[in-house]
N, CA and C of each residue as an Amber inpcrd file, in Angstrom:
protein
   492
   5.3360000  59.0870000 -23.4420000   6.5490000  58.8680000 -23.8250000
   7.1500000  59.7480000 -25.1330000   8.2060000  60.3870000 -25.0590000
   8.5660000  61.1770000 -26.2210000   9.4310000  60.3820000 -27.1510000
   9.0170000  60.6240000 -28.4890000   9.7960000  59.6870000 -29.5310000
  10.3880000  60.6870000 -30.5970000  11.6000000  60.6080000 -30.9510000
  12.1960000  61.0340000 -31.8960000  12.5470000  60.1330000 -33.1900000
  12.4540000  60.8090000 -34.3840000  12.8200000  59.8560000 -35.3970000
  14.0430000  60.6620000 -36.0750000  15.1310000  60.0860000 -36.1260000
  16.3200000  60.6020000 -36.7400000  16.4740000  59.9730000 -38.2770000
  16.0050000  60.6170000 -39.1360000  16.1540000  59.9540000 -40.6270000
  17.3960000  60.2820000 -41.1510000  17.9090000  59.5480000 -42.2620000
  18.8030000  59.7880000 -43.0110000  19.3190000  58.6470000 -43.9170000
  20.1350000  58.8500000 -44.8630000  20.4880000  57.8730000 -45.9120000
  21.5580000  56.9570000 -45.1810000  22.4570000  57.5690000 -44.3220000
  23.6240000  56.9110000 -43.4860000  24.3510000  55.8700000 -44.4000000
  24.8460000  56.6670000 -45.4010000  25.5920000  55.9340000 -46.4680000
  27.1860000  56.3860000 -46.5180000  27.8450000  56.2130000 -45.5390000
  27.7350000  55.3000000 -44.3470000  27.2630000  56.3630000 -43.2240000
  27.1600000  55.8280000 -41.8950000  26.7460000  56.5900000 -40.7730000
  28.2750000  57.2540000 -40.3390000  28.3010000  58.5380000 -39.8530000
  29.4520000  59.2540000 -39.5910000  29.5060000  59.7660000 -38.1760000
  30.5370000  60.2150000 -37.7760000  30.5260000  60.5860000 -36.3340000
  29.5110000  61.8780000 -36.1310000  29.3190000  62.7060000 -37.2070000
  28.2110000  63.6650000 -37.1400000  26.8790000  63.1010000 -36.8790000
  26.6010000  62.0290000 -37.6030000  25.3500000  61.4900000 -37.3400000
  25.1760000  60.9720000 -35.8010000  26.3290000  60.1970000 -35.5630000
  26.3900000  59.5530000 -34.1420000  26.2100000  60.9180000 -33.1970000
  26.7770000  61.8110000 -33.2820000  26.7180000  63.0070000 -32.3320000
  25.1310000  63.4400000 -32.2550000  24.5540000  63.6450000 -33.3090000
  23.2500000  63.8830000 -33.2830000  22.2770000  62.9400000 -32.5180000
  22.4390000  61.6400000 -32.9620000  21.8470000  60.6750000 -32.4210000
  22.1110000  60.3100000 -30.8580000  23.2980000  60.5040000 -30.4360000
  23.5140000  60.4800000 -29.0050000  22.9620000  61.7680000 -28.2400000
  22.8000000  63.0480000 -28.8640000  22.1270000  64.0930000 -28.2930000
  20.7770000  63.8030000 -28.1160000  20.1680000  63.3750000 -29.1710000
  18.6680000  62.7400000 -29.2010000  18.2820000  61.9990000 -27.9750000
  19.2350000  60.8870000 -27.8980000  18.9570000  59.8960000 -26.8760000
  18.8970000  60.4060000 -25.3750000  19.6090000  61.7150000 -25.2860000
  19.6020000  62.3700000 -24.0370000  18.1670000  63.1060000 -23.7120000
  17.6930000  63.5500000 -24.8900000  16.5050000  64.2960000 -24.9490000
  15.1850000  63.6750000 -24.8590000  15.1420000  62.4670000 -25.5420000
  13.9830000  61.7240000 -25.9290000  13.9650000  60.3420000 -25.2310000
  12.9550000  59.9730000 -24.8170000  12.6230000  58.5870000 -24.1720000
  13.1820000  57.4590000 -25.1270000  12.6450000  57.8450000 -26.6580000
  12.7970000  56.7960000 -27.5810000  13.3270000  57.3830000 -28.7430000
  14.2220000  56.8230000 -29.5180000  14.8240000  57.3520000 -30.5530000
  14.8730000  56.3900000 -31.7480000  14.1250000  56.5940000 -32.8510000
  14.1090000  55.7870000 -34.0400000  15.1980000  56.3220000 -35.0650000
  16.1360000  55.4880000 -35.3530000  17.0960000  55.9990000 -36.5490000
  16.5570000  55.3390000 -37.6810000  15.9620000  56.1640000 -38.7590000
  15.3860000  55.5540000 -39.7650000  16.2360000  55.6910000 -41.1060000
  16.6920000  54.6070000 -41.6880000  17.2450000  54.6520000 -42.9040000
  16.2610000  54.8510000 -43.9170000  16.4900000  56.1500000 -44.6960000
  15.3580000  56.4670000 -45.6150000  16.0710000  56.4730000 -47.0640000
  15.1960000  56.1990000 -47.9720000  15.5910000  56.3350000 -49.4260000
  15.5040000  57.7100000 -49.7950000  16.6240000  58.0330000 -50.4190000
  16.4340000  59.5120000 -50.8440000  16.8000000  59.2360000 -52.4320000
  15.5360000  59.7800000 -53.2330000  15.6630000  59.4400000 -54.7240000
  16.5280000  60.6010000 -55.3630000  16.8960000  61.7350000 -54.5570000
  17.7750000  62.6070000 -55.2810000  19.0270000  62.3880000 -55.0590000
  19.5770000  61.3870000 -54.3190000  20.8710000  61.0900000 -54.0590000
  21.3220000  60.0790000 -55.1300000  22.6190000  60.1510000 -55.5150000
  23.2910000  59.0720000 -56.4370000  23.2500000  57.8000000 -55.9580000
  23.8320000  56.8880000 -56.6660000  23.7590000  55.4810000 -56.3710000
  24.5740000  55.2260000 -54.8450000  23.7980000  54.5370000 -54.0350000
  24.3580000  54.4720000 -52.6770000  25.4290000  53.5020000 -52.7120000
  26.5070000  53.6330000 -51.7750000  27.6740000  52.7650000 -51.7240000
  27.0150000  51.2990000 -50.9970000  26.1480000  51.5390000 -49.9630000
  25.8130000  50.3430000 -49.1960000  24.2870000  49.9690000 -49.3780000
  23.9100000  48.8490000 -49.2920000  22.6600000  48.3240000 -49.3280000
  21.7910000  48.7430000 -48.0520000  20.4800000  48.7650000 -48.1790000
  19.8450000  49.2040000 -46.8790000  20.3210000  48.1940000 -45.6690000
  20.2050000  46.7520000 -46.2330000  20.6610000  45.7900000 -45.0890000
  22.0020000  46.2460000 -44.4770000  23.0650000  46.5260000 -45.4310000
  24.2270000  46.8300000 -44.7480000  24.2820000  48.0370000 -43.8410000
  23.4760000  48.9830000 -44.2940000  23.4900000  50.1870000 -43.3420000
  22.8420000  49.9100000 -41.9690000  21.7380000  49.0650000 -42.1880000
  20.9520000  48.7060000 -40.9710000  22.0220000  47.9030000 -40.0740000
  22.6580000  47.0780000 -40.4890000  23.8160000  46.2850000 -39.8270000
  24.7120000  47.2040000 -39.1980000  25.5570000  48.2200000 -39.9930000
  26.1960000  48.9840000 -39.4240000  25.6960000  49.8900000 -38.1960000
  24.5820000  50.4310000 -38.5470000  23.9070000  51.3590000 -37.5160000
  23.6450000  50.3860000 -36.1470000  23.2390000  49.2020000 -36.3340000
  22.9160000  48.4460000 -35.2660000  24.2150000  48.2110000 -34.3970000
  25.3270000  47.9670000 -35.1120000  26.5830000  47.7190000 -34.4690000
  27.0320000  48.9040000 -33.6780000  26.8080000  50.1110000 -34.1580000
  27.2920000  51.3930000 -33.5790000  26.3200000  51.8880000 -32.5870000
  24.9250000  51.5830000 -32.7730000  24.0730000  52.1590000 -31.7320000
  23.6750000  51.3030000 -30.5080000  24.2060000  50.0460000 -30.5730000
  23.9900000  49.0620000 -29.4160000  24.3310000  49.8190000 -28.1110000
  25.1110000  50.7330000 -28.0190000  25.5520000  51.3790000 -26.7330000
  24.3970000  52.1950000 -26.1370000  23.2610000  52.5410000 -26.9650000
  22.0810000  53.4250000 -26.4070000  21.0960000  52.5400000 -26.5030000
  20.5940000  52.3590000 -25.1570000  19.4100000  51.3620000 -24.8880000
  18.1560000  51.8350000 -25.3780000  18.0300000  53.2750000 -25.4550000
  16.6360000  53.9670000 -25.9350000  16.7450000  54.1770000 -27.4780000
  17.6070000  53.7390000 -28.2590000  17.7020000  53.7780000 -29.5290000
  17.4970000  52.6040000 -30.4910000  16.6480000  52.7060000 -31.3240000
  16.3660000  51.4340000 -32.1810000  16.4980000  51.9940000 -33.6850000
  16.8270000  50.8950000 -34.5530000  16.9310000  51.2060000 -36.0870000
  15.7860000  50.5500000 -36.8780000  15.4680000  51.3690000 -37.8920000
  14.3660000  50.9360000 -38.7280000  14.7210000  51.3690000 -40.0120000
  13.7310000  51.2460000 -41.0200000  14.0910000  51.7250000 -42.4200000
  12.6910000  52.0560000 -43.0660000  12.8380000  52.7890000 -44.0310000
  11.4230000  53.0760000 -44.7360000  11.7730000  53.6120000 -46.1490000
  11.0180000  52.9900000 -47.1490000  11.1890000  53.3720000 -48.6760000
  10.1120000  54.2220000 -48.8810000   9.2730000  54.6850000 -48.0750000
   8.2140000  55.6960000 -48.5240000   8.4940000  57.0650000 -47.9280000
   7.4490000  57.8860000 -47.9630000   7.6430000  59.2530000 -47.4120000
   7.8840000  59.2520000 -45.9700000   8.6480000  60.0560000 -45.3350000
   8.8570000  60.2350000 -43.9280000   7.6890000  60.5920000 -43.2700000
   6.9500000  61.5640000 -43.7100000   5.7360000  62.0870000 -42.9880000
   4.7200000  60.8620000 -42.8480000   4.6160000  59.8870000 -43.8710000
   3.7610000  58.7550000 -43.7170000   4.1600000  57.9380000 -42.7700000
   5.5830000  57.4640000 -42.8500000   6.2260000  56.7610000 -41.8840000
   6.1340000  57.2080000 -40.4130000   6.0940000  58.4040000 -40.2060000
   6.0770000  58.8670000 -38.8000000   4.7310000  58.5820000 -38.1040000
   3.7420000  58.3090000 -39.0290000   2.2230000  58.2260000 -38.4250000
   2.2520000  56.8680000 -37.4810000   3.2690000  56.0280000 -37.6300000
   3.3650000  54.7440000 -36.9920000   3.5990000  55.0780000 -35.3680000
   3.9940000  56.3260000 -34.9950000   4.1240000  56.6480000 -33.6610000
   3.3160000  57.8430000 -33.2270000   3.2340000  57.8100000 -31.9380000
   2.2890000  58.8860000 -31.2650000   3.1240000  60.0240000 -30.9960000
   2.8680000  60.9340000 -31.7220000   3.4260000  62.4980000 -31.7070000
   4.8580000  62.4880000 -31.7560000   5.5230000  61.7910000 -32.6890000
   6.9090000  61.8190000 -32.9990000   7.4140000  63.2650000 -33.3470000
   8.7480000  63.3640000 -32.9500000   9.4730000  64.7070000 -33.4880000
  10.4860000  64.1160000 -34.4390000  10.5710000  64.7580000 -35.7820000
  11.7000000  64.5310000 -36.4810000  12.8550000  65.4560000 -36.0870000
  13.8860000  64.7590000 -35.9950000  15.0990000  65.5110000 -35.5710000
  16.1470000  65.5510000 -36.8610000  16.5650000  66.8950000 -37.2520000
  17.4330000  66.9740000 -38.2970000  18.6790000  67.5250000 -37.8890000
  19.8960000  67.0730000 -38.2990000  21.1900000  67.8200000 -38.0150000
  21.3540000  68.7430000 -39.0610000  21.8370000  69.9720000 -38.6100000
  22.1810000  70.8670000 -39.6220000  23.6500000  71.3710000 -39.4980000
  24.3160000  71.3640000 -40.6910000  25.8460000  71.7530000 -40.7720000
  25.9920000  73.1100000 -41.1040000  25.0700000  73.6470000 -42.0340000
  25.3580000  74.9360000 -42.5460000  23.9810000  75.5050000 -42.9710000
  23.9590000  76.7640000 -43.3760000  22.8540000  77.4990000 -43.8470000
  21.9780000  76.7310000 -44.8570000  22.8420000  76.1930000 -45.9440000
  22.2160000  75.5080000 -47.0240000  21.2790000  74.2310000 -46.5160000
  21.8900000  73.5540000 -45.3770000  21.0760000  72.4440000 -44.9260000
  19.7850000  73.0210000 -44.4280000  19.8120000  74.2570000 -43.6460000
  18.6660000  74.7330000 -43.0500000  17.5890000  75.0900000 -44.1590000
  18.0190000  75.6480000 -45.2680000  17.0270000  76.0230000 -46.3370000
  16.4620000  74.7560000 -46.9920000  17.1250000  73.6250000 -47.1650000
  16.4850000  72.4010000 -47.6900000  15.6040000  71.9570000 -46.5950000
  16.0450000  71.6090000 -45.3480000  15.2750000  71.0270000 -44.2100000
  13.9860000  71.8260000 -43.9840000  14.0310000  73.1420000 -43.9330000
  12.8040000  73.8930000 -43.9160000  11.8710000  73.6420000 -44.7660000
  12.2460000  73.6730000 -46.1150000  11.2070000  73.3640000 -47.1210000
  10.7060000  71.9510000 -46.8530000  11.5300000  70.9920000 -46.5170000
  10.9810000  69.5690000 -46.2560000   9.9160000  69.6280000 -45.0920000
  10.2360000  70.3530000 -44.0260000   9.3720000  70.6480000 -42.8660000
   8.0770000  70.8700000 -43.2450000   8.0020000  71.8440000 -44.1300000
   6.6900000  72.4210000 -44.6440000   6.0130000  71.3610000 -45.4880000
   6.7220000  70.5210000 -46.2950000   5.9740000  69.5670000 -47.0110000
   5.4630000  68.4930000 -46.0770000   6.4180000  68.0520000 -45.0470000
   6.0220000  66.9480000 -44.1030000   4.5850000  67.5090000 -43.3380000
   4.5800000  68.8270000 -42.9390000   3.6320000  69.3330000 -42.3470000
   2.1600000  69.1280000 -43.0150000   2.2980000  69.4130000 -44.2810000
   1.2510000  69.2550000 -45.2380000   0.7020000  67.9630000 -45.4450000
   1.4750000  67.0020000 -45.2770000   1.1580000  65.4760000 -45.4720000
   0.7350000  65.0900000 -44.0880000   1.3110000  65.4700000 -42.8570000
   1.1660000  65.0330000 -41.6490000   1.0420000  66.2830000 -40.7090000
  -0.0140000  66.9960000 -40.4850000   0.0130000  68.2570000 -39.9030000
   0.3670000  68.2330000 -38.2840000   0.1590000  66.8660000 -37.6350000
   0.7070000  66.8600000 -36.2770000   2.2400000  66.6230000 -36.0140000
   3.0230000  66.5270000 -37.1980000   4.3650000  66.1210000 -37.1220000
   5.1040000  67.5200000 -36.9590000   5.9750000  67.3950000 -35.9130000
   6.9540000  68.5980000 -35.6810000   8.3700000  68.1680000 -35.9830000
   9.1220000  69.1230000 -36.3030000  10.7070000  68.9650000 -36.6610000
  11.4950000  69.8390000 -35.8140000  12.4340000  69.2580000 -35.2150000
  13.4190000  69.8890000 -34.4740000  14.7010000  69.8640000 -35.1630000
  15.5190000  71.0360000 -35.2830000  16.7800000  71.0350000 -35.8430000
  17.7570000  71.1570000 -34.8840000  18.8840000  70.2670000 -34.8240000
  19.9790000  70.4320000 -33.9550000  21.2930000  70.6810000 -34.7990000
  21.9120000  71.7540000 -34.3540000  23.0880000  72.0600000 -35.3630000
  24.1120000  71.2420000 -34.7980000  24.9430000  71.0060000 -35.9830000
  26.1340000  70.1510000 -35.8710000  27.2180000  70.5540000 -34.7740000
  27.7710000  69.7750000 -34.1490000  28.8410000  70.1440000 -33.2840000
  29.9930000  70.6960000 -34.1430000  30.6010000  71.6480000 -33.7390000
  31.6300000  72.2390000 -34.4520000  32.7270000  71.3760000 -35.2430000
  33.1490000  70.3040000 -34.4860000  34.1400000  69.4170000 -34.9780000
  33.5350000  68.4840000 -36.2250000  32.0650000  68.6840000 -36.3810000
  31.4980000  67.9590000 -37.4770000  30.8940000  68.5870000 -38.4700000
  31.0000000  69.9090000 -38.6000000  30.2940000  70.6550000 -39.7960000
  30.8090000  70.5380000 -41.0600000  32.0880000  69.8990000 -41.1650000
  32.6380000  69.6000000 -42.5790000  32.2440000  68.2090000 -43.0040000
  31.7770000  67.4750000 -42.0310000  31.6960000  66.0260000 -42.2270000
  30.2260000  65.5570000 -42.9110000  30.3440000  64.7910000 -44.0630000
  29.2790000  64.2850000 -44.8260000  29.4920000  62.8230000 -44.9380000
  28.5380000  61.9800000 -45.3870000  28.6700000  60.6670000 -45.8030000
  29.5130000  60.7010000 -47.1560000  29.2390000  61.6780000 -48.1260000
  29.8950000  61.7220000 -49.3710000  31.4560000  61.8530000 -49.1560000
  31.7890000  62.8480000 -48.1970000  33.1590000  62.9210000 -47.9890000
  33.7620000  61.5470000 -47.4210000  33.2350000  60.8690000 -46.5620000
  33.7580000  59.6720000 -46.1560000  33.7820000  58.5470000 -47.2880000
  32.8610000  58.6520000 -48.1090000  32.9500000  57.6460000 -49.3770000
  34.0350000  57.8520000 -50.1650000  34.2140000  59.1460000 -50.6290000
  35.4900000  59.5940000 -51.2520000  36.7910000  59.5190000 -50.6640000
  36.8970000  59.6200000 -49.4080000  38.0920000  59.2240000 -48.6660000
  38.3690000  57.6830000 -48.6400000  37.0910000  56.9640000 -48.4230000
  37.3480000  55.5000000 -48.4480000  37.6660000  55.1250000 -49.7710000
  37.4260000  55.7390000 -50.8600000  37.6830000  55.1170000 -52.2830000
  39.3590000  55.4130000 -52.4650000  39.9420000  56.2370000 -51.6870000
  41.3890000  56.4760000 -51.7990000  42.1780000  55.8660000 -50.6990000
  41.3870000  54.8500000 -49.8870000  42.0490000  54.2400000 -48.8910000
  42.6040000  55.2500000 -47.6100000  41.9830000  56.4380000 -47.5480000
  42.4170000  57.3390000 -46.4940000  42.0140000  56.8970000 -45.1470000
  42.6340000  57.3830000 -44.2260000  42.4040000  57.2470000 -42.7400000
  41.0540000  57.6770000 -42.3600000  40.0240000  56.8130000 -41.7740000
  38.7450000  57.2450000 -41.5640000  38.5510000  57.3980000 -40.0230000
  39.7110000  57.1260000 -39.1820000  39.5350000  57.2110000 -37.7570000
  39.1330000  58.7500000 -37.4550000  38.0040000  58.8940000 -36.4560000
  37.6780000  60.1490000 -35.9150000  36.4100000  60.6040000 -36.9400000
  36.2190000  59.9420000 -38.1350000  35.2190000  60.4220000 -39.1000000
  33.9850000  59.5920000 -39.1290000  34.3110000  58.1970000 -38.7240000
  33.1610000  57.2850000 -38.5180000  33.3850000  56.5280000 -37.3060000
  32.6070000  55.7310000 -36.7410000  32.6500000  55.0960000 -35.5970000
  33.6810000  54.0480000 -35.9250000  34.6700000  53.5760000 -34.9270000
  35.7360000  52.7060000 -35.1150000  35.1520000  51.3330000 -35.4520000
  33.9030000  51.0650000 -34.9650000  33.2950000  49.7900000 -35.1860000
  32.9570000  49.4690000 -36.7900000  32.9800000  50.2960000 -37.5230000
  32.6060000  50.1680000 -38.9850000  33.5340000  50.5760000 -39.8300000
  34.7210000  50.9600000 -39.4920000  35.7660000  51.4420000 -40.4410000
  36.2310000  50.2120000 -41.2880000  36.3000000  49.0070000 -40.7790000
  36.7650000  47.8420000 -41.6790000  35.6160000  47.5500000 -42.5920000
  34.2820000  47.7810000 -42.2120000  33.2020000  47.5330000 -43.1610000
  33.2750000  48.5750000 -44.3200000  33.5840000  49.7360000 -44.0380000
  33.7400000  50.7690000 -45.0710000  34.8700000  50.4330000 -45.9650000
  35.9170000  50.1240000 -45.4010000  37.3490000  49.8330000 -46.1150000
  37.0300000  48.7990000 -47.0650000  36.4080000  47.6380000 -46.5540000
  36.0750000  46.4500000 -47.5510000  35.1390000  46.8790000 -48.6050000
  34.1690000  47.6360000 -48.4460000  33.0040000  47.9710000 -49.4320000
  33.7990000  48.8520000 -50.4260000  34.7270000  49.7230000 -50.0610000
  35.3510000  50.7310000 -50.8680000  36.4300000  49.9710000 -51.8280000
  36.8530000  48.9290000 -51.1130000  37.8770000  48.0520000 -51.9110000
  37.0720000  47.3750000 -53.1280000  35.9980000  46.8020000 -52.6860000
  34.9460000  46.1340000 -53.7500000  34.5560000  47.2520000 -54.8610000
  34.2540000  48.3600000 -54.3610000  33.8670000  49.3570000 -55.4920000
  35.1380000  49.7890000 -56.5230000  36.3250000  49.7900000 -55.8130000
  37.4780000  50.1060000 -56.5870000  37.6830000  48.9750000 -57.6080000
  37.3540000  47.8160000 -57.1860000  37.5010000  46.5450000 -58.1270000
  36.5830000  46.6160000 -59.3280000  35.5750000  47.3160000 -59.2370000
  34.5500000  47.4020000 -60.3110000  35.1190000  47.9930000 -61.5720000
């Protein structure tokens, strides 16, 4: 059985993330969407529990996709699975440079771990969680940028942040 791990901070999950996950669900028997901690990113808007809740809400339509989280190194986390493949979405050349470097580090930690890069669909190359967070802070329309099921969650969280 083939297993893909789609890691990310998902702060929040966007239509770009969903596009990559949906494509993985067609390619692999089992897809693990792993909420990962990224120490280089600024203060997240959502807690891990909130991210897991939103992902579960959005991904219930995919029977072969499950949601998990990890606070440690992804290469170590991946050892829980039999020959998993990390799947990373790429929007631009800068994404490739960073992800290629991470691939080399992951291979050093876990030599059997493979990484597959999926290029973003054209309509999502501009989209990132940080763009969504910024738009949400100004109460902009998020339709088409994030799954409809979580727009209200994002809107309420942004309102909470604006009140701080």
